[in-house]
PDB file of C-alpha atoms and ligand atoms in Angstrom:
ATOM      1  CA  MET A 141     -19.458 -24.047   4.005  1.00 92.00           C
ATOM      2  CA  VAL A 142     -18.432 -20.414   3.195  1.00 94.00           C
ATOM      3  CA  ALA A 143     -14.676 -21.319   2.382  1.00 95.00           C
ATOM      4  CA  GLN A 144     -11.348 -19.272   2.573  1.00 96.00           C
ATOM      5  CA  ARG A 145      -9.996 -18.126  -0.669  1.00 96.00           C
ATOM      6  CA  THR A 146      -6.493 -17.643  -2.148  1.00 96.00           C
ATOM      7  CA  LEU A 147      -5.119 -17.346  -5.685  1.00 97.00           C
ATOM      8  CA  LYS A 148      -4.963 -20.145  -8.174  1.00 96.00           C
ATOM      9  CA  SER A 149      -1.582 -19.006  -9.531  1.00 97.00           C
ATOM     10  CA  ILE A 150       1.316 -16.590  -9.141  1.00 97.00           C
ATOM     11  CA  THR A 151       0.921 -13.012 -10.710  1.00 96.00           C
ATOM     12  CA  ARG A 152       3.279  -9.968 -10.883  1.00 96.00           C
ATOM     13  CA  ALA A 153       2.753  -6.110 -11.266  1.00 94.00           C
ATOM     14  CA  VAL A 154       5.262  -3.385 -11.808  1.00 95.00           C
ATOM     15  CA  GLY A 155       4.580   0.177 -11.267  1.00 94.00           C
ATOM     16  CA  VAL A 156       5.837   3.374  -9.222  1.00 91.00           C
ATOM     17  CA  GLY A 157       5.197   4.272  -5.671  1.00 88.00           C
ATOM     18  CA  ILE A 158       3.098   7.525  -5.388  1.00 83.00           C
ATOM     19  CA  HIS A 159       5.234   8.914  -2.508  1.00 80.00           C
ATOM     20  CA  SER A 160       8.581   7.734  -3.449  1.00 81.00           C
ATOM     21  CA  GLY A 161       8.256   7.898  -7.407  1.00 85.00           C
ATOM     22  CA  ARG A 162      10.474   4.790  -7.489  1.00 88.00           C
ATOM     23  CA  LYS A 163       9.827   1.582  -9.594  1.00 93.00           C
ATOM     24  CA  VAL A 164       8.443  -1.280  -7.506  1.00 96.00           C
ATOM     25  CA  GLU A 165       7.715  -4.971  -8.325  1.00 97.00           C
ATOM     26  CA  LEU A 166       5.007  -6.952  -6.681  1.00 96.00           C
ATOM     27  CA  VAL A 167       4.606 -10.917  -6.887  1.00 97.00           C
ATOM     28  CA  LEU A 168       1.268 -12.093  -5.537  1.00 97.00           C
ATOM     29  CA  ARG A 169       1.384 -15.808  -4.456  1.00 98.00           C
ATOM     30  CA  PRO A 170      -1.125 -18.268  -3.152  1.00 98.00           C
ATOM     31  CA  ALA A 171      -0.991 -18.959   0.687  1.00 98.00           C
ATOM     32  CA  ALA A 172      -2.241 -21.839   3.044  1.00 98.00           C
ATOM     33  CA  PRO A 173      -5.492 -21.323   4.857  1.00 98.00           C
ATOM     34  CA  ASN A 174      -5.264 -19.342   7.888  1.00 97.00           C
ATOM     35  CA  THR A 175      -2.138 -17.274   6.668  1.00 98.00           C
ATOM     36  CA  GLY A 176      -3.873 -14.153   6.187  1.00 97.00           C
ATOM     37  CA  ILE A 177      -2.382 -11.426   3.904  1.00 98.00           C
ATOM     38  CA  VAL A 178       1.494 -11.342   4.318  1.00 98.00           C
ATOM     39  CA  PHE A 179       3.890  -8.740   2.806  1.00 98.00           C
ATOM     40  CA  ARG A 180       7.336  -9.871   2.246  1.00 98.00           C
ATOM     41  CA  ARG A 181      10.083  -7.255   1.707  1.00 98.00           C
ATOM     42  CA  VAL A 182      12.380  -9.346  -0.595  1.00 98.00           C
ATOM     43  CA  ASP A 183      14.698  -6.387  -1.365  1.00 96.00           C
ATOM     44  CA  LEU A 184      16.457  -6.674   2.149  1.00 96.00           C
ATOM     45  CA  ALA A 185      19.421  -8.952   2.847  1.00 96.00           C
ATOM     46  CA  GLN A 186      17.267 -11.058   5.033  1.00 96.00           C
ATOM     47  CA  PRO A 187      13.609 -10.994   3.816  1.00 97.00           C
ATOM     48  CA  VAL A 188      11.180  -9.430   6.231  1.00 97.00           C
ATOM     49  CA  ASP A 189       7.542 -10.768   6.642  1.00 97.00           C
ATOM     50  CA  ILE A 190       4.855  -8.318   7.723  1.00 98.00           C
ATOM     51  CA  LYS A 191       1.417  -9.918   8.541  1.00 97.00           C
ATOM     52  CA  VAL A 192      -1.429  -7.589   8.068  1.00 97.00           C
ATOM     53  CA  ASP A 193      -3.166  -6.967  11.348  1.00 93.00           C
ATOM     54  CA  PRO A 194      -4.289  -3.917  13.127  1.00 91.00           C
ATOM     55  CA  GLN A 195      -1.230  -3.839  15.434  1.00 91.00           C
ATOM     56  CA  SER A 196       1.155  -3.838  12.397  1.00 95.00           C
ATOM     57  CA  VAL A 197      -0.065  -0.407  11.326  1.00 94.00           C
ATOM     58  CA  CYS A 198       2.713   2.108  12.108  1.00 94.00           C
ATOM     59  CA  ASP A 199       1.732   5.172  10.192  1.00 92.00           C
ATOM     60  CA  THR A 200      -1.503   6.487   8.821  1.00 91.00           C
ATOM     61  CA  ARG A 201      -0.794  10.022   7.803  1.00 86.00           C
ATOM     62  CA  MET A 202      -0.805   9.775   3.926  1.00 81.00           C
ATOM     63  CA  ALA A 203      -1.617   6.229   3.581  1.00 88.00           C
ATOM     64  CA  THR A 204      -1.836   3.187   5.639  1.00 91.00           C
ATOM     65  CA  THR A 205       1.701   1.771   6.403  1.00 95.00           C
ATOM     66  CA  ILE A 206       2.670  -1.525   8.226  1.00 96.00           C
ATOM     67  CA  SER A 207       5.736  -2.794   9.814  1.00 97.00           C
ATOM     68  CA  PRO A 208       6.394  -5.999  11.908  1.00 96.00           C
ATOM     69  CA  GLY A 209       4.489  -5.157  15.254  1.00 94.00           C
ATOM     70  CA  GLY A 210       3.919  -1.697  14.268  1.00 94.00           C
ATOM     71  CA  ASP A 211       7.669  -0.861  15.093  1.00 95.00           C
ATOM     72  CA  PRO A 212       8.345   2.504  13.401  1.00 92.00           C
ATOM     73  CA  GLY A 213      12.142   1.644  13.119  1.00 94.00           C
ATOM     74  CA  ALA A 214      11.468  -1.620  11.292  1.00 96.00           C
ATOM     75  CA  PRO A 215      11.293  -2.248   7.528  1.00 96.00           C
ATOM     76  CA  LYS A 216       7.939  -0.896   6.320  1.00 96.00           C
ATOM     77  CA  VAL A 217       5.394  -1.274   3.386  1.00 96.00           C
ATOM     78  CA  GLN A 218       3.293   1.908   2.824  1.00 93.00           C
ATOM     79  CA  THR A 219       0.127   2.439   0.840  1.00 93.00           C
ATOM     80  CA  ILE A 220      -1.325  -0.952   1.259  1.00 96.00           C
ATOM     81  CA  GLU A 221      -4.940  -0.054   1.253  1.00 95.00           C
ATOM     82  CA  HIS A 222      -5.938  -0.104  -2.340  1.00 97.00           C
ATOM     83  CA  LEU A 223      -4.528  -3.564  -2.745  1.00 97.00           C
ATOM     84  CA  LEU A 224      -6.163  -4.705   0.503  1.00 97.00           C
ATOM     85  CA  SER A 225      -9.441  -3.123  -0.833  1.00 97.00           C
ATOM     86  CA  ALA A 226      -9.290  -5.309  -3.874  1.00 97.00           C
ATOM     87  CA  CYS A 227      -8.416  -8.402  -1.851  1.00 97.00           C
ATOM     88  CA  ALA A 228     -11.633  -7.647   0.361  1.00 96.00           C
ATOM     89  CA  GLY A 229     -13.753  -6.857  -2.644  1.00 95.00           C
ATOM     90  CA  LEU A 230     -12.821 -10.457  -4.167  1.00 95.00           C
ATOM     91  CA  GLY A 231     -13.287 -12.149  -0.705  1.00 94.00           C
ATOM     92  CA  LEU A 232      -9.399 -13.184  -0.682  1.00 96.00           C
ATOM     93  CA  ASP A 233      -8.302 -14.403   2.801  1.00 96.00           C
ATOM     94  CA  ASN A 234      -4.769 -15.726   2.188  1.00 98.00           C
ATOM     95  CA  LEU A 235      -2.090 -14.194   0.047  1.00 98.00           C
ATOM     96  CA  TYR A 236       1.730 -13.516   0.049  1.00 98.00           C
ATOM     97  CA  VAL A 237       2.761 -10.322  -1.465  1.00 98.00           C
ATOM     98  CA  ASP A 238       6.366 -10.305  -2.266  1.00 98.00           C
ATOM     99  CA  ILE A 239       7.694  -6.549  -2.816  1.00 98.00           C
ATOM    100  CA  ASN A 240      11.040  -5.285  -3.577  1.00 96.00           C
ATOM    101  CA  ALA A 241      10.512  -1.700  -2.091  1.00 95.00           C
ATOM    102  CA  ASP A 242       8.787  -0.002   0.860  1.00 94.00           C
ATOM    103  CA  GLU A 243       5.593   1.099  -1.083  1.00 94.00           C
ATOM    104  CA  VAL A 244       2.964  -0.741  -3.049  1.00 95.00           C
ATOM    105  CA  PRO A 245       2.765   0.657  -6.594  1.00 94.00           C
ATOM    106  CA  ILE A 246      -0.048   3.146  -7.207  1.00 93.00           C
ATOM    107  CA  LEU A 247      -0.843   1.835 -10.751  1.00 94.00           C
ATOM    108  CA  ASP A 248      -3.870   3.862 -11.950  1.00 93.00           C
ATOM    109  CA  GLY A 249      -4.659   5.136  -8.457  1.00 94.00           C
ATOM    110  CA  SER A 250      -7.756   2.962  -7.830  1.00 97.00           C
ATOM    111  CA  ALA A 251      -8.166  -0.732  -7.037  1.00 97.00           C
ATOM    112  CA  ALA A 252      -9.091  -1.703 -10.567  1.00 97.00           C
ATOM    113  CA  SER A 253      -5.651  -2.775 -11.770  1.00 95.00           C
ATOM    114  CA  PHE A 254      -5.359  -5.063  -8.532  1.00 97.00           C
ATOM    115  CA  VAL A 255      -8.666  -6.462  -9.096  1.00 96.00           C
ATOM    116  CA  PHE A 256      -7.692  -7.316 -12.579  1.00 95.00           C
ATOM    117  CA  LEU A 257      -4.475  -8.874 -11.637  1.00 95.00           C
ATOM    118  CA  LEU A 258      -6.079 -11.012  -8.796  1.00 96.00           C
ATOM    119  CA  GLN A 259      -8.748 -12.228 -11.164  1.00 94.00           C
ATOM    120  CA  SER A 260      -6.297 -13.025 -13.876  1.00 94.00           C
ATOM    121  CA  ALA A 261      -4.475 -15.246 -11.477  1.00 95.00           C
ATOM    122  CA  GLY A 262      -7.719 -16.957 -10.556  1.00 95.00           C
ATOM    123  CA  ILE A 263      -9.483 -17.435  -7.197  1.00 94.00           C
ATOM    124  CA  GLU A 264      -9.398 -20.680  -5.383  1.00 94.00           C
ATOM    125  CA  LEU A 265     -11.617 -21.835  -2.657  1.00 94.00           C
ATOM    126  CA  GLN A 266      -9.740 -23.678   0.147  1.00 96.00           C
ATOM    127  CA  PRO A 267     -10.846 -26.565   2.510  1.00 96.00           C
ATOM    128  CA  ALA A 268     -11.216 -24.247   5.602  1.00 96.00           C
ATOM    129  CA  PRO A 269     -14.078 -22.194   6.839  1.00 96.00           C
ATOM    130  CA  LYS A 270     -13.787 -18.420   5.996  1.00 96.00           C
ATOM    131  CA  ARG A 271     -13.544 -16.626   9.368  1.00 96.00           C
ATOM    132  CA  PHE A 272     -15.609 -13.277   9.693  1.00 96.00           C
ATOM    133  CA  LEU A 273     -15.159 -10.618  12.276  1.00 97.00           C
ATOM    134  CA  LYS A 274     -18.609 -10.085  13.522  1.00 98.00           C
ATOM    135  CA  VAL A 275     -19.135  -6.735  15.480  1.00 98.00           C
ATOM    136  CA  LYS A 276     -21.466  -7.257  18.449  1.00 98.00           C
ATOM    137  CA  LYS A 277     -21.377  -3.731  19.971  1.00 98.00           C
ATOM    138  CA  THR A 278     -21.410  -0.431  18.501  1.00 98.00           C
ATOM    139  CA  VAL A 279     -18.132   1.317  18.609  1.00 98.00           C
ATOM    140  CA  GLU A 280     -17.860   4.969  17.714  1.00 98.00           C
ATOM    141  CA  LEU A 281     -14.880   7.590  17.666  1.00 97.00           C
ATOM    142  CA  ARG A 282     -15.057  11.448  17.246  1.00 97.00           C
ATOM    143  CA  ARG A 283     -12.377  13.762  16.608  1.00 95.00           C
ATOM    144  CA  GLY A 284     -12.335  17.533  16.346  1.00 94.00           C
ATOM    145  CA  GLU A 285     -15.391  19.869  16.494  1.00 93.00           C
ATOM    146  CA  GLY A 286     -17.178  22.400  14.212  1.00 91.00           C
ATOM    147  CA  ARG A 287     -15.989  22.161  10.711  1.00 89.00           C
ATOM    148  CA  SER A 288     -13.267  19.941  11.644  1.00 91.00           C
ATOM    149  CA  LEU A 289     -15.547  17.244  13.114  1.00 95.00           C
ATOM    150  CA  MET A 290     -15.043  13.701  11.876  1.00 96.00           C
ATOM    151  CA  TRP A 291     -16.372  10.404  13.190  1.00 97.00           C
ATOM    152  CA  ALA A 292     -16.431   6.892  12.340  1.00 98.00           C
ATOM    153  CA  ARG A 293     -18.662   4.153  13.515  1.00 98.00           C
ATOM    154  CA  LEU A 294     -19.126   0.229  13.398  1.00 98.00           C
ATOM    155  CA  GLU A 295     -22.443  -1.205  14.317  1.00 98.00           C
ATOM    156  CA  PRO A 296     -23.758  -4.804  14.385  1.00 98.00           C
ATOM    157  CA  HIS A 297     -25.181  -5.966  11.163  1.00 97.00           C
ATOM    158  CA  HIS A 298     -25.741  -9.291   9.419  1.00 95.00           C
ATOM    159  CA  GLY A 299     -23.841  -8.259   6.389  1.00 95.00           C
ATOM    160  CA  TYR A 300     -21.196  -5.639   5.603  1.00 96.00           C
ATOM    161  CA  THR A 301     -22.301  -2.104   4.483  1.00 97.00           C
ATOM    162  CA  LEU A 302     -20.115   1.018   4.220  1.00 98.00           C
ATOM    163  CA  SER A 303     -21.736   4.476   4.367  1.00 98.00           C
ATOM    164  CA  PHE A 304     -19.401   7.513   3.836  1.00 97.00           C
ATOM    165  CA  GLU A 305     -19.968  11.305   3.682  1.00 96.00           C
ATOM    166  CA  ILE A 306     -17.449  13.855   2.756  1.00 95.00           C
ATOM    167  CA  GLU A 307     -17.789  17.651   2.881  1.00 91.00           C
ATOM    168  CA  PHE A 308     -15.222  19.591   0.934  1.00 87.00           C
ATOM    169  CA  ASP A 309     -15.473  23.393   0.269  1.00 85.00           C
ATOM    170  CA  ASN A 310     -13.940  22.828  -3.187  1.00 88.00           C
ATOM    171  CA  PRO A 311     -16.643  23.585  -5.712  1.00 89.00           C
ATOM    172  CA  ALA A 312     -15.376  20.802  -8.078  1.00 88.00           C
ATOM    173  CA  VAL A 313     -15.925  18.159  -5.387  1.00 90.00           C
ATOM    174  CA  ALA A 314     -19.056  19.749  -3.702  1.00 89.00           C
ATOM    175  CA  ALA A 315     -20.678  19.532  -7.156  1.00 88.00           C
ATOM    176  CA  THR A 316     -20.403  15.631  -7.032  1.00 89.00           C
ATOM    177  CA  GLY A 317     -22.361  13.320  -4.741  1.00 88.00           C
ATOM    178  CA  GLN A 318     -20.512  13.515  -1.364  1.00 91.00           C
ATOM    179  CA  ARG A 319     -22.483  10.763   0.293  1.00 96.00           C
ATOM    180  CA  TYR A 320     -22.605   7.057  -0.726  1.00 97.00           C
ATOM    181  CA  VAL A 321     -23.736   3.729   0.799  1.00 98.00           C
ATOM    182  CA  PHE A 322     -22.237   0.493  -0.517  1.00 97.00           C
ATOM    183  CA  ASP A 323     -23.369  -3.084   0.318  1.00 96.00           C
ATOM    184  CA  MET A 324     -20.448  -5.623   0.057  1.00 95.00           C
ATOM    185  CA  GLY A 325     -22.768  -8.409  -0.376  1.00 93.00           C
ATOM    186  CA  SER A 326     -24.256  -6.720  -3.680  1.00 93.00           C
ATOM    187  CA  GLY A 327     -21.472  -8.307  -5.866  1.00 92.00           C
ATOM    188  CA  GLN A 328     -20.982  -4.673  -7.295  1.00 94.00           C
ATOM    189  CA  TYR A 329     -17.471  -3.968  -5.898  1.00 95.00           C
ATOM    190  CA  LYS A 330     -15.698  -4.072  -9.147  1.00 95.00           C
ATOM    191  CA  LYS A 331     -18.348  -2.117 -11.015  1.00 95.00           C
ATOM    192  CA  GLU A 332     -19.325   0.645  -8.448  1.00 96.00           C
ATOM    193  CA  ILE A 333     -16.070   1.036  -6.089  1.00 97.00           C
ATOM    194  CA  ALA A 334     -12.859  -0.502  -7.611  1.00 97.00           C
ATOM    195  CA  ARG A 335     -12.271   2.059 -10.258  1.00 97.00           C
ATOM    196  CA  ALA A 336     -12.608   5.234  -7.991  1.00 97.00           C
ATOM    197  CA  ARG A 337      -9.155   7.059  -8.101  1.00 96.00           C
ATOM    198  CA  THR A 338      -7.305   8.718  -5.345  1.00 93.00           C
ATOM    199  CA  PHE A 339      -7.478  12.473  -5.542  1.00 91.00           C
ATOM    200  CA  GLY A 340      -5.499  15.571  -4.543  1.00 86.00           C
ATOM    201  CA  MET A 341      -5.886  19.329  -4.620  1.00 86.00           C
ATOM    202  CA  THR A 342      -3.191  21.237  -6.571  1.00 85.00           C
ATOM    203  CA  ALA A 343      -2.299  23.388  -3.401  1.00 78.00           C
ATOM    204  CA  ASP A 344      -1.826  20.332  -1.198  1.00 79.00           C
ATOM    205  CA  ILE A 345       0.147  18.474  -4.042  1.00 77.00           C
ATOM    206  CA  GLU A 346       2.559  21.504  -4.279  1.00 79.00           C
ATOM    207  CA  LEU A 347       3.064  21.419  -0.530  1.00 77.00           C
ATOM    208  CA  MET A 348       3.761  17.646  -0.399  1.00 76.00           C
ATOM    209  CA  ARG A 349       6.237  17.743  -3.339  1.00 77.00           C
ATOM    210  CA  SER A 350       8.060  20.341  -1.493  1.00 80.00           C
ATOM    211  CA  ARG A 351       8.392  17.836   1.455  1.00 78.00           C
ATOM    212  CA  GLY A 352       9.547  15.190  -0.933  1.00 74.00           C
ATOM    213  CA  LEU A 353       6.020  13.354  -0.910  1.00 71.00           C
ATOM    214  CA  THR A 354       3.690  12.331  -3.899  1.00 71.00           C
ATOM    215  CA  LEU A 355       6.752  12.453  -6.251  1.00 70.00           C
ATOM    216  CA  GLY A 356       5.169   9.608  -8.389  1.00 73.00           C
ATOM    217  CA  GLY A 357       1.697  11.239  -8.360  1.00 75.00           C
ATOM    218  CA  ASN A 358       0.347  12.486 -11.668  1.00 80.00           C
ATOM    219  CA  MET A 359      -2.875  12.583 -13.615  1.00 84.00           C
ATOM    220  CA  ASP A 360      -2.362   8.981 -14.775  1.00 86.00           C
ATOM    221  CA  ASN A 361      -2.960   7.758 -11.242  1.00 88.00           C
ATOM    222  CA  ALA A 362      -4.873  10.444  -9.460  1.00 90.00           C
ATOM    223  CA  ILE A 363      -7.790  12.829  -9.863  1.00 93.00           C
ATOM    224  CA  VAL A 364      -6.253  16.362  -9.673  1.00 91.00           C
ATOM    225  CA  VAL A 365      -8.519  19.238  -8.662  1.00 91.00           C
ATOM    226  CA  ASP A 366      -7.700  23.057  -8.554  1.00 90.00           C
ATOM    227  CA  ASP A 367      -9.761  25.533  -6.732  1.00 85.00           C
ATOM    228  CA  TYR A 368     -12.649  25.235  -9.366  1.00 88.00           C
ATOM    229  CA  ARG A 369     -12.502  21.991 -11.534  1.00 90.00           C
ATOM    230  CA  VAL A 370     -11.122  18.661 -12.260  1.00 92.00           C
ATOM    231  CA  LEU A 371      -7.968  19.064 -14.254  1.00 91.00           C
ATOM    232  CA  ASN A 372      -7.787  15.479 -15.822  1.00 91.00           C
ATOM    233  CA  SER A 373      -8.679  15.918 -19.402  1.00 91.00           C
ATOM    234  CA  ASP A 374     -10.953  12.882 -19.400  1.00 91.00           C
ATOM    235  CA  GLY A 375     -12.855  13.952 -16.198  1.00 93.00           C
ATOM    236  CA  LEU A 376     -14.218  11.547 -13.739  1.00 95.00           C
ATOM    237  CA  ARG A 377     -14.884   7.764 -13.896  1.00 95.00           C
ATOM    238  CA  TYR A 378     -17.880   8.118 -11.689  1.00 96.00           C
ATOM    239  CA  ASP A 379     -20.195  11.121 -10.984  1.00 94.00           C
ATOM    240  CA  ASP A 380     -19.373  10.656  -7.365  1.00 95.00           C
ATOM    241  CA  GLU A 381     -15.743   9.356  -7.657  1.00 96.00           C
ATOM    242  CA  PHE A 382     -14.323  11.188  -4.706  1.00 96.00           C
ATOM    243  CA  VAL A 383     -16.740   9.689  -1.991  1.00 97.00           C
ATOM    244  CA  LYS A 384     -16.448   6.282  -3.638  1.00 97.00           C
ATOM    245  CA  HIS A 385     -12.741   6.456  -3.401  1.00 97.00           C
ATOM    246  CA  LYS A 386     -13.060   6.970   0.671  1.00 97.00           C
ATOM    247  CA  ILE A 387     -15.246   3.944   0.554  1.00 98.00           C
ATOM    248  CA  LEU A 388     -12.536   2.041  -1.494  1.00 98.00           C
ATOM    249  CA  ASP A 389      -9.973   3.129   1.158  1.00 97.00           C
ATOM    250  CA  ALA A 390     -12.228   2.255   4.083  1.00 97.00           C
ATOM    251  CA  ILE A 391     -12.854  -1.264   2.804  1.00 97.00           C
ATOM    252  CA  GLY A 392      -8.986  -1.567   2.633  1.00 96.00           C
ATOM    253  CA  ASP A 393      -8.393  -0.153   6.045  1.00 96.00           C
ATOM    254  CA  MET A 394     -11.117  -2.413   7.600  1.00 96.00           C
ATOM    255  CA  GLN A 395      -9.387  -5.416   5.789  1.00 96.00           C
ATOM    256  CA  VAL A 396      -6.449  -4.765   7.944  1.00 95.00           C
ATOM    257  CA  ALA A 397      -8.452  -6.569  10.852  1.00 95.00           C
ATOM    258  CA  GLY A 398      -7.422  -9.669   8.939  1.00 94.00           C
ATOM    259  CA  HIS A 399     -10.906 -10.861   8.416  1.00 95.00           C
ATOM    260  CA  PRO A 400     -13.900  -9.509   6.511  1.00 94.00           C
ATOM    261  CA  LEU A 401     -16.335  -7.638   8.787  1.00 96.00           C
ATOM    262  CA  LEU A 402     -19.936  -8.418   9.560  1.00 97.00           C
ATOM    263  CA  ALA A 403     -20.888  -4.771  10.464  1.00 98.00           C
ATOM    264  CA  ALA A 404     -22.366  -1.462   9.332  1.00 98.00           C
ATOM    265  CA  TYR A 405     -19.527   0.905   8.916  1.00 98.00           C
ATOM    266  CA  THR A 406     -20.418   4.725   8.933  1.00 98.00           C
ATOM    267  CA  SER A 407     -17.936   7.631   8.491  1.00 98.00           C
ATOM    268  CA  PHE A 408     -18.325  11.443   8.314  1.00 97.00           C
ATOM    269  CA  LYS A 409     -15.016  12.939   6.940  1.00 95.00           C
ATOM    270  CA  GLY A 410     -12.921  10.143   8.369  1.00 94.00           C
ATOM    271  CA  GLY A 411      -9.621   8.704   6.823  1.00 93.00           C
ATOM    272  CA  HIS A 412      -6.832   6.108   7.368  1.00 93.00           C
ATOM    273  CA  ALA A 413      -5.981   7.307  11.006  1.00 93.00           C
ATOM    274  CA  LEU A 414      -9.527   7.217  12.270  1.00 95.00           C
ATOM    275  CA  ASN A 415     -10.247   4.026  10.449  1.00 95.00           C
ATOM    276  CA  ASN A 416      -7.212   2.210  12.358  1.00 94.00           C
ATOM    277  CA  LEU A 417      -8.190   3.771  15.529  1.00 95.00           C
ATOM    278  CA  LEU A 418     -11.716   2.485  15.312  1.00 96.00           C
ATOM    279  CA  LEU A 419     -10.495  -1.025  14.545  1.00 95.00           C
ATOM    280  CA  ARG A 420      -8.153  -0.946  17.632  1.00 94.00           C
ATOM    281  CA  GLU A 421     -11.100   0.521  19.688  1.00 96.00           C
ATOM    282  CA  LEU A 422     -13.270  -2.422  18.579  1.00 97.00           C
ATOM    283  CA  LEU A 423     -10.532  -5.111  19.206  1.00 95.00           C
ATOM    284  CA  LYS A 424      -9.790  -3.707  22.639  1.00 95.00           C
ATOM    285  CA  ASP A 425     -13.192  -4.871  23.971  1.00 95.00           C
ATOM    286  CA  GLU A 426     -13.340  -8.705  23.698  1.00 95.00           C
ATOM    287  CA  SER A 427     -17.091  -8.704  24.186  1.00 97.00           C
ATOM    288  CA  ALA A 428     -17.569  -6.223  21.261  1.00 98.00           C
ATOM    289  CA  TYR A 429     -16.771  -8.806  18.624  1.00 98.00           C
ATOM    290  CA  GLU A 430     -16.416 -12.352  17.656  1.00 98.00           C
ATOM    291  CA  ILE A 431     -14.984 -14.680  14.993  1.00 97.00           C
ATOM    292  CA  VAL A 432     -17.707 -16.505  13.288  1.00 97.00           C
ATOM    293  CA  THR A 433     -17.729 -19.164  10.408  1.00 97.00           C
ATOM    294  CA  PHE A 434     -20.852 -20.405   8.214  1.00 96.00           C
ATOM    295  CA  GLU A 435     -20.972 -24.192   7.933  1.00 94.00           C
ATOM    296  CA  ARG A 436     -24.000 -23.669   5.529  1.00 93.00           C
ATOM    297  CA  ASP A 437     -23.895 -21.047   2.721  1.00 91.00           C
ATOM    298  CA  GLU A 438     -27.530 -20.231   3.537  1.00 92.00           C
ATOM    299  CA  GLU A 439     -26.545 -18.782   6.896  1.00 94.00           C
ATOM    300  CA  ALA A 440     -24.169 -16.404   5.597  1.00 93.00           C
ATOM    301  CA  PRO A 441     -25.331 -12.791   4.684  1.00 92.00           C
ATOM    302  CA  ARG A 442     -26.649 -12.490   1.006  1.00 90.00           C
ATOM    303  CA  GLY A 443     -23.783 -12.379  -1.443  1.00 88.00           C
ATOM    304  CA  PHE A 444     -21.089 -13.608   0.943  1.00 88.00           C
ATOM    305  CA  ALA A 445     -20.750 -17.267  -0.323  1.00 84.00           C
ATOM    306  CA  GLU A 446     -20.574 -16.619  -4.034  1.00 81.00           C
ATOM    307  CA  LEU A 447     -17.380 -15.535  -5.957  1.00 75.00           C
ATOM    308  CA  ALA A 448     -17.461 -12.107  -7.240  1.00 67.00           C
ATOM    309  CA  PRO A 449     -18.615 -12.038 -10.949  1.00 61.00           C
ATOM    310  CA  ALA A 450     -15.740 -11.908 -13.499  1.00 50.00           C
ATOM    311  CA  TRP A 451     -15.267  -8.803 -15.549  1.00 46.00           C
TER     312      TRP A 451
HETATM  313 ZN1   ZN B 826      -6.797   5.786  -1.413  1.00 97.68          ZN
END
């Protein structure tokens, strides 16, 4: 049987929120089968639980933000996508995330620190079949036209692949590979995707700062690019780090479904907003998907029954 997974032990992380700039503490705890991933705001007088599912997403402008039932007036947790990406990369199904602020810490701007934390706590197989969200019909969304065209698509596939293309005018980004295809069954998430950092252009960063955003962002947790070059003194971690970060984000945004996908995901210049709309579009049509389990490991797509290799 391909089994559900949780943590073996409790682990903690401390960091700053990239938007608020404030210190945040996370406690990651094991959870029972079929719990899913649940954030708990422990800084409030009454702790508030926010279960990760597509309807809990309440804002996708800068990052993916959730609240109970997607209520914009309710307590929130923002920037969940890098932690969720790490969970997806390690095949974690069930987890409690206690958090004492409204934003997940940015750490190094990638998913690598979360992968390290989760693996240090250990991954445990649980006595319940892992539930996959199998896409049965192609769903596609397009927005804008001409240079502002973006689209994203989910197609049926026995496995889970993600293909992303970006198209930036910026010469420093354009000089790197702007298209990448990743197979989640390859076991290469940690090596090829997890270390890709978030990025920003200096002009955008100045604008966002003036609005009180990205106050915690700096070159320790983001790639910063001016009109011509990467400003970080140690350069890029991958030749194509920008597009790999978009895949890292997409993996996190799709994990909001509550189950790993069995699908081929493709995006051209999409982002958090389009990713969430795509998931909602899929789930609107009950004949477009089904929840499946694998009683025998051999029936699962290649690489899905094994635990991800350790560092
Ligand atoms: Zn990101």
